Amino acid sequence: MLQRKERRISRAFYIGRFQPYHIGHHTVLESIAGEVDEIIVGIGSAQRSHELENPFTAGERVVMISRSLKDLDIDCYVIPIEDIQRNAVWVSHVRSMTPHFDLAYTNNPLVFRLFEEAGVQVERSPMHQRDVYSGTIIRKRMLSGEGWAHLVPRAVAETIDDIGGIERIREIARDDVG
Ligand code: ATP
Ligand code: MG
């Protein structure tokens, strides 16, 4: 009789606002993909969109990230997570929205602390060329007309083109009395 083997899946969690998802994030996930069987990407501040700091909707970010992650050849779940403004219960909030995960990766000190206090194994993720790959820098470039597409995975640039993302950012930056 065939014996049923218990398969133990290791699953990691990684969170960001991803406004937009860029090559810095992608490099971190590439390296996490070498460590675990599955990855959960949490899209933070999911409720925010159409703002200069948060131009893209949760759904748009799901598309950008899911398409980019196809390159990684690992099973991923991309899950929007709204802010709850209560750090003390934030980890429970995250867990209520995600499949079980064994460890989390972050370089955000608050996120690190919250996971640690909740008893979740947490590892630091290194920065990859932060002076080049940064959401703030990319959004500034989008606004000013400088090149930005080389700073994000191709699937992200295509998604932003498809939704008219650059026009949106420029439109919302306009002064309403101008
Ligand atoms: P913003 O400038 O809008 O805050 P960001 O580039 O910091 O954008 P986030 O979505 O805030 O992007 O980041 C998600 C996580 O990815 C954060 O923990 C952040 O520190 C990390 N991160 C950001 N840039 C890089 C990078 N170049 N290399 C590795 N990790 C990064
Ligand atoms: Mg940031």
PDB file of C-alpha atoms and ligand atoms in Angstrom:
ATOM      1  CA  MET A   1       0.000   0.000   0.000  1.00  0.00           C
ATOM      2  CA  LEU A   2       1.245   3.453  -0.881  1.00  0.00           C
ATOM      3  CA  GLN A   3       2.203   5.475   2.131  1.00  0.00           C
ATOM      4  CA  ARG A   4       0.865   9.000   2.152  1.00  0.00           C
ATOM      5  CA  LYS A   5       3.744  11.411   2.595  1.00  0.00           C
ATOM      6  CA  GLU A   6       3.137  14.591   4.556  1.00  0.00           C
ATOM      7  CA  ARG A   7       4.445  17.453   2.473  1.00  0.00           C
ATOM      8  CA  ARG A   8       5.620  20.367   4.575  1.00  0.00           C
ATOM      9  CA  ILE A   9       5.412  23.589   2.607  1.00  0.00           C
ATOM     10  CA  SER A  10       7.448  26.556   3.799  1.00  0.00           C
ATOM     11  CA  ARG A  11       5.738  29.814   3.042  1.00  0.00           C
ATOM     12  CA  ALA A  12       7.128  33.334   3.454  1.00  0.00           C
ATOM     13  CA  PHE A  13       5.348  36.692   3.771  1.00  0.00           C
ATOM     14  CA  TYR A  14       6.592  40.012   2.332  1.00  0.00           C
ATOM     15  CA  ILE A  15       4.719  43.323   2.510  1.00  0.00           C
ATOM     16  CA  GLY A  16       4.983  46.721   0.858  1.00  0.00           C
ATOM     17  CA  ARG A  17       2.799  49.421  -0.664  1.00  0.00           C
ATOM     18  CA  PHE A  18       4.335  48.767  -4.074  1.00  0.00           C
ATOM     19  CA  GLN A  19       3.498  52.174  -5.560  1.00  0.00           C
ATOM     20  CA  PRO A  20       4.799  50.857  -7.897  1.00  0.00           C
ATOM     21  CA  TYR A  21       6.403  47.401  -7.576  1.00  0.00           C
ATOM     22  CA  HIS A  22      10.024  47.892  -8.719  1.00  0.00           C
ATOM     23  CA  ILE A  23      13.261  46.013  -9.358  1.00  0.00           C
ATOM     24  CA  GLY A  24      14.412  46.501  -5.751  1.00  0.00           C
ATOM     25  CA  HIS A  25      11.343  44.569  -4.534  1.00  0.00           C
ATOM     26  CA  HIS A  26      11.730  42.011  -7.313  1.00  0.00           C
ATOM     27  CA  THR A  27      15.367  41.342  -6.392  1.00  0.00           C
ATOM     28  CA  VAL A  28      14.354  40.695  -2.773  1.00  0.00           C
ATOM     29  CA  LEU A  29      11.626  38.267  -3.867  1.00  0.00           C
ATOM     30  CA  GLU A  30      14.030  36.495  -6.236  1.00  0.00           C
ATOM     31  CA  SER A  31      16.291  35.749  -3.317  1.00  0.00           C
ATOM     32  CA  ILE A  32      13.392  34.731  -1.004  1.00  0.00           C
ATOM     33  CA  ALA A  33      12.199  32.371  -3.768  1.00  0.00           C
ATOM     34  CA  GLY A  34      15.444  30.460  -3.325  1.00  0.00           C
ATOM     35  CA  GLU A  35      14.701  29.921   0.377  1.00  0.00           C
ATOM     36  CA  VAL A  36      11.056  28.815   0.547  1.00  0.00           C
ATOM     37  CA  ASP A  37       8.385  26.880  -1.388  1.00  0.00           C
ATOM     38  CA  GLU A  38       5.733  29.600  -1.611  1.00  0.00           C
ATOM     39  CA  ILE A  39       5.572  33.362  -1.190  1.00  0.00           C
ATOM     40  CA  ILE A  40       2.746  35.592  -0.002  1.00  0.00           C
ATOM     41  CA  VAL A  41       3.035  39.209  -1.124  1.00  0.00           C
ATOM     42  CA  GLY A  42       0.885  41.548   0.971  1.00  0.00           C
ATOM     43  CA  ILE A  43      -0.141  44.787  -0.710  1.00  0.00           C
ATOM     44  CA  GLY A  44      -0.245  47.314   2.121  1.00  0.00           C
ATOM     45  CA  SER A  45      -2.427  50.436   2.253  1.00  0.00           C
ATOM     46  CA  ALA A  46      -4.661  48.555  -0.155  1.00  0.00           C
ATOM     47  CA  GLN A  47      -7.489  51.071   0.241  1.00  0.00           C
ATOM     48  CA  ARG A  48      -5.381  53.952  -1.074  1.00  0.00           C
ATOM     49  CA  SER A  49      -5.234  55.017  -4.714  1.00  0.00           C
ATOM     50  CA  HIS A  50      -5.380  58.119  -6.902  1.00  0.00           C
ATOM     51  CA  GLU A  51      -2.997  60.013  -4.591  1.00  0.00           C
ATOM     52  CA  LEU A  52       0.482  61.273  -5.459  1.00  0.00           C
ATOM     53  CA  GLU A  53       2.061  58.945  -2.884  1.00  0.00           C
ATOM     54  CA  ASN A  54      -0.343  56.099  -3.711  1.00  0.00           C
ATOM     55  CA  PRO A  55      -1.370  56.387  -7.346  1.00  0.00           C
ATOM     56  CA  PHE A  56      -2.376  52.781  -8.083  1.00  0.00           C
ATOM     57  CA  THR A  57      -5.344  50.758  -6.835  1.00  0.00           C
ATOM     58  CA  ALA A  58      -4.967  47.435  -5.026  1.00  0.00           C
ATOM     59  CA  GLY A  59      -6.297  45.663  -8.119  1.00  0.00           C
ATOM     60  CA  GLU A  60      -3.777  47.380 -10.390  1.00  0.00           C
ATOM     61  CA  ARG A  61      -0.968  46.449  -8.005  1.00  0.00           C
ATOM     62  CA  VAL A  62      -2.208  42.821  -7.921  1.00  0.00           C
ATOM     63  CA  VAL A  63      -1.868  42.698 -11.713  1.00  0.00           C
ATOM     64  CA  MET A  64       1.590  44.362 -11.763  1.00  0.00           C
ATOM     65  CA  ILE A  65       2.979  42.028  -9.110  1.00  0.00           C
ATOM     66  CA  SER A  66       1.296  38.781 -10.236  1.00  0.00           C
ATOM     67  CA  ARG A  67       2.546  39.249 -13.800  1.00  0.00           C
ATOM     68  CA  SER A  68       6.084  40.072 -12.641  1.00  0.00           C
ATOM     69  CA  LEU A  69       6.208  37.070 -10.321  1.00  0.00           C
ATOM     70  CA  LYS A  70       5.618  34.667 -13.202  1.00  0.00           C
ATOM     71  CA  ASP A  71       9.354  35.086 -13.923  1.00  0.00           C
ATOM     72  CA  LEU A  72      10.237  33.614 -10.544  1.00  0.00           C
ATOM     73  CA  ASP A  73       8.827  30.135 -11.083  1.00  0.00           C
ATOM     74  CA  ILE A  74       7.449  29.847  -7.551  1.00  0.00           C
ATOM     75  CA  ASP A  75       3.863  29.675  -6.265  1.00  0.00           C
ATOM     76  CA  CYS A  76       2.763  33.092  -5.020  1.00  0.00           C
ATOM     77  CA  TYR A  77      -0.330  34.614  -3.452  1.00  0.00           C
ATOM     78  CA  VAL A  78      -0.781  38.371  -3.908  1.00  0.00           C
ATOM     79  CA  ILE A  79      -3.154  39.713  -1.271  1.00  0.00           C
ATOM     80  CA  PRO A  80      -4.362  43.283  -0.684  1.00  0.00           C
ATOM     81  CA  ILE A  81      -4.294  44.350   2.976  1.00  0.00           C
ATOM     82  CA  GLU A  82      -6.008  47.534   4.139  1.00  0.00           C
ATOM     83  CA  ASP A  83      -4.559  49.720   6.895  1.00  0.00           C
ATOM     84  CA  ILE A  84      -6.180  49.283  10.281  1.00  0.00           C
ATOM     85  CA  GLN A  85      -4.420  52.093  12.235  1.00  0.00           C
ATOM     86  CA  ARG A  86      -3.842  49.784  15.207  1.00  0.00           C
ATOM     87  CA  ASN A  87      -0.309  48.457  15.269  1.00  0.00           C
ATOM     88  CA  ALA A  88      -0.966  46.273  18.320  1.00  0.00           C
ATOM     89  CA  VAL A  89      -3.314  44.002  16.361  1.00  0.00           C
ATOM     90  CA  TRP A  90      -1.787  44.442  12.896  1.00  0.00           C
ATOM     91  CA  VAL A  91      -0.205  40.970  12.736  1.00  0.00           C
ATOM     92  CA  SER A  92      -3.590  39.352  13.542  1.00  0.00           C
ATOM     93  CA  HIS A  93      -5.143  41.487  10.827  1.00  0.00           C
ATOM     94  CA  VAL A  94      -2.515  40.294   8.322  1.00  0.00           C
ATOM     95  CA  ARG A  95      -3.013  36.669   9.376  1.00  0.00           C
ATOM     96  CA  SER A  96      -6.763  36.982   8.952  1.00  0.00           C
ATOM     97  CA  MET A  97      -6.215  37.897   5.290  1.00  0.00           C
ATOM     98  CA  THR A  98      -3.483  35.434   4.299  1.00  0.00           C
ATOM     99  CA  PRO A  99      -2.731  31.721   4.157  1.00  0.00           C
ATOM    100  CA  HIS A 100      -0.558  30.472   7.021  1.00  0.00           C
ATOM    101  CA  PHE A 101       3.096  31.578   6.733  1.00  0.00           C
ATOM    102  CA  ASP A 102       6.165  30.298   8.547  1.00  0.00           C
ATOM    103  CA  LEU A 103       8.296  33.392   8.363  1.00  0.00           C
ATOM    104  CA  ALA A 104       8.251  37.005   7.254  1.00  0.00           C
ATOM    105  CA  TYR A 105      10.919  39.077   5.520  1.00  0.00           C
ATOM    106  CA  THR A 106      11.147  42.844   5.936  1.00  0.00           C
ATOM    107  CA  ASN A 107      13.588  45.690   6.373  1.00  0.00           C
ATOM    108  CA  ASN A 108      10.970  47.946   7.954  1.00  0.00           C
ATOM    109  CA  PRO A 109      11.805  48.267  11.685  1.00  0.00           C
ATOM    110  CA  LEU A 110       8.160  48.603  12.791  1.00  0.00           C
ATOM    111  CA  VAL A 111       7.014  45.603  10.751  1.00  0.00           C
ATOM    112  CA  PHE A 112       9.994  43.608  12.077  1.00  0.00           C
ATOM    113  CA  ARG A 113       9.103  44.494  15.658  1.00  0.00           C
ATOM    114  CA  LEU A 114       5.396  43.705  15.266  1.00  0.00           C
ATOM    115  CA  PHE A 115       6.110  40.251  13.825  1.00  0.00           C
ATOM    116  CA  GLU A 116       8.756  39.548  16.471  1.00  0.00           C
ATOM    117  CA  GLU A 117       6.400  40.517  19.310  1.00  0.00           C
ATOM    118  CA  ALA A 118       3.727  38.258  17.811  1.00  0.00           C
ATOM    119  CA  GLY A 119       6.160  35.322  17.834  1.00  0.00           C
ATOM    120  CA  VAL A 120       6.559  35.132  14.059  1.00  0.00           C
ATOM    121  CA  GLN A 121      10.021  34.236  12.750  1.00  0.00           C
ATOM    122  CA  VAL A 122      11.222  37.311  10.884  1.00  0.00           C
ATOM    123  CA  GLU A 123      14.290  37.869   8.725  1.00  0.00           C
ATOM    124  CA  ARG A 124      15.783  41.119   7.454  1.00  0.00           C
ATOM    125  CA  SER A 125      15.627  41.636   3.705  1.00  0.00           C
ATOM    126  CA  PRO A 126      18.598  43.582   2.314  1.00  0.00           C
ATOM    127  CA  MET A 127      18.232  46.793   0.294  1.00  0.00           C
ATOM    128  CA  HIS A 128      19.127  46.548  -3.372  1.00  0.00           C
ATOM    129  CA  GLN A 129      20.470  49.807  -4.857  1.00  0.00           C
ATOM    130  CA  ARG A 130      18.060  51.909  -2.858  1.00  0.00           C
ATOM    131  CA  ASP A 131      19.431  55.122  -4.409  1.00  0.00           C
ATOM    132  CA  VAL A 132      18.071  53.897  -7.763  1.00  0.00           C
ATOM    133  CA  TYR A 133      15.167  51.588  -6.935  1.00  0.00           C
ATOM    134  CA  SER A 134      12.720  53.529  -4.777  1.00  0.00           C
ATOM    135  CA  GLY A 135       8.988  54.124  -5.193  1.00  0.00           C
ATOM    136  CA  THR A 136       9.396  57.803  -4.311  1.00  0.00           C
ATOM    137  CA  ILE A 137      12.088  58.318  -6.966  1.00  0.00           C
ATOM    138  CA  ILE A 138      10.071  56.432  -9.605  1.00  0.00           C
ATOM    139  CA  ARG A 139       6.910  58.485  -8.929  1.00  0.00           C
ATOM    140  CA  LYS A 140       8.953  61.716  -9.170  1.00  0.00           C
ATOM    141  CA  ARG A 141      10.327  60.572 -12.523  1.00  0.00           C
ATOM    142  CA  MET A 142       6.822  59.720 -13.765  1.00  0.00           C
ATOM    143  CA  LEU A 143       5.692  63.203 -12.861  1.00  0.00           C
ATOM    144  CA  SER A 144       8.654  65.038 -14.354  1.00  0.00           C
ATOM    145  CA  GLY A 145       8.835  63.051 -17.596  1.00  0.00           C
ATOM    146  CA  GLU A 146      12.205  61.411 -16.873  1.00  0.00           C
ATOM    147  CA  GLY A 147      12.634  57.742 -17.817  1.00  0.00           C
ATOM    148  CA  TRP A 148      11.217  55.301 -15.260  1.00  0.00           C
ATOM    149  CA  ALA A 149      10.360  52.065 -17.158  1.00  0.00           C
ATOM    150  CA  HIS A 150      13.873  50.626 -16.714  1.00  0.00           C
ATOM    151  CA  LEU A 151      13.402  50.754 -12.922  1.00  0.00           C
ATOM    152  CA  VAL A 152      10.459  48.316 -12.868  1.00  0.00           C
ATOM    153  CA  PRO A 153       9.872  44.813 -14.275  1.00  0.00           C
ATOM    154  CA  ARG A 154       8.560  44.906 -17.850  1.00  0.00           C
ATOM    155  CA  ALA A 155       5.131  43.634 -16.748  1.00  0.00           C
ATOM    156  CA  VAL A 156       4.811  46.623 -14.406  1.00  0.00           C
ATOM    157  CA  ALA A 157       5.651  49.146 -17.137  1.00  0.00           C
ATOM    158  CA  GLU A 158       3.102  47.475 -19.439  1.00  0.00           C
ATOM    159  CA  THR A 159       0.394  47.520 -16.783  1.00  0.00           C
ATOM    160  CA  ILE A 160       1.018  51.209 -16.029  1.00  0.00           C
ATOM    161  CA  ASP A 161       0.827  52.006 -19.748  1.00  0.00           C
ATOM    162  CA  ASP A 162      -2.400  49.988 -20.094  1.00  0.00           C
ATOM    163  CA  ILE A 163      -4.159  51.893 -17.314  1.00  0.00           C
ATOM    164  CA  GLY A 164      -2.890  55.343 -18.302  1.00  0.00           C
ATOM    165  CA  GLY A 165      -0.923  55.570 -15.052  1.00  0.00           C
ATOM    166  CA  ILE A 166       1.337  58.434 -16.059  1.00  0.00           C
ATOM    167  CA  GLU A 167      -1.585  60.614 -17.169  1.00  0.00           C
ATOM    168  CA  ARG A 168      -3.288  59.816 -13.862  1.00  0.00           C
ATOM    169  CA  ILE A 169      -0.304  60.924 -11.788  1.00  0.00           C
ATOM    170  CA  ARG A 170       0.079  64.154 -13.755  1.00  0.00           C
ATOM    171  CA  GLU A 171      -3.639  64.855 -13.545  1.00  0.00           C
ATOM    172  CA  ILE A 172      -3.833  64.415  -9.781  1.00  0.00           C
ATOM    173  CA  ALA A 173      -0.733  66.582  -9.334  1.00  0.00           C
ATOM    174  CA  ARG A 174      -2.435  69.550 -10.984  1.00  0.00           C
ATOM    175  CA  ASP A 175      -3.446  72.360  -8.731  1.00  0.00           C
ATOM    176  CA  ASP A 176      -7.246  72.561  -8.770  1.00  0.00           C
ATOM    177  CA  VAL A 177      -7.198  76.326  -9.031  1.00  0.00           C
ATOM    178  CA  GLY A 178      -4.766  76.267 -11.969  1.00  0.00           C
TER     179      GLY A 178
HETATM  180  P1  ATP B   1       8.159  54.522  -1.246  1.00  0.00           P
HETATM  181  O1  ATP B   1       9.334  55.377  -1.598  1.00  0.00           O
HETATM  182  O2  ATP B   1       6.873  54.907  -1.877  1.00  0.00           O
HETATM  183  O3  ATP B   1       8.022  54.287   0.249  1.00  0.00           O
HETATM  184  P2  ATP B   1       9.527  52.000  -1.561  1.00  0.00           P
HETATM  185  O4  ATP B   1      10.499  51.891  -2.687  1.00  0.00           O
HETATM  186  O5  ATP B   1      10.104  52.216  -0.178  1.00  0.00           O
HETATM  187  O6  ATP B   1       8.472  53.098  -1.936  1.00  0.00           O
HETATM  188  P3  ATP B   1       7.594  50.201  -0.458  1.00  0.00           P
HETATM  189  O7  ATP B   1       6.408  49.644  -1.132  1.00  0.00           O
HETATM  190  O8  ATP B   1       7.414  51.252   0.584  1.00  0.00           O
HETATM  191  O9  ATP B   1       8.617  50.744  -1.609  1.00  0.00           O
HETATM  192  O10 ATP B   1       8.520  49.064   0.090  1.00  0.00           O
HETATM  193  C1  ATP B   1       8.154  47.787   0.474  1.00  0.00           C
HETATM  194  C2  ATP B   1       9.362  47.207   1.158  1.00  0.00           C
HETATM  195  O11 ATP B   1      10.430  47.098   0.202  1.00  0.00           O
HETATM  196  C3  ATP B   1       9.878  48.122   2.271  1.00  0.00           C
HETATM  197  O12 ATP B   1      10.206  47.354   3.395  1.00  0.00           O
HETATM  198  C4  ATP B   1      11.066  48.785   1.642  1.00  0.00           C
HETATM  199  O13 ATP B   1      12.063  49.135   2.591  1.00  0.00           O
HETATM  200  C5  ATP B   1      11.573  47.694   0.694  1.00  0.00           C
HETATM  201  N1  ATP B   1      12.360  48.261  -0.385  1.00  0.00           N
HETATM  202  C6  ATP B   1      12.177  49.439  -0.985  1.00  0.00           C
HETATM  203  N2  ATP B   1      13.116  49.675  -1.914  1.00  0.00           N
HETATM  204  C7  ATP B   1      13.930  48.592  -1.896  1.00  0.00           C
HETATM  205  C8  ATP B   1      15.119  48.237  -2.609  1.00  0.00           C
HETATM  206  N3  ATP B   1      15.655  49.052  -3.519  1.00  0.00           N
HETATM  207  N4  ATP B   1      15.695  47.048  -2.322  1.00  0.00           N
HETATM  208  C9  ATP B   1      15.158  46.237  -1.387  1.00  0.00           C
HETATM  209  N5  ATP B   1      14.049  46.510  -0.668  1.00  0.00           N
HETATM  210  C10 ATP B   1      13.427  47.677  -0.918  1.00  0.00           C
HETATM  211 MG    MG B   2       8.813  52.725   1.513  1.00  0.00          MG
END
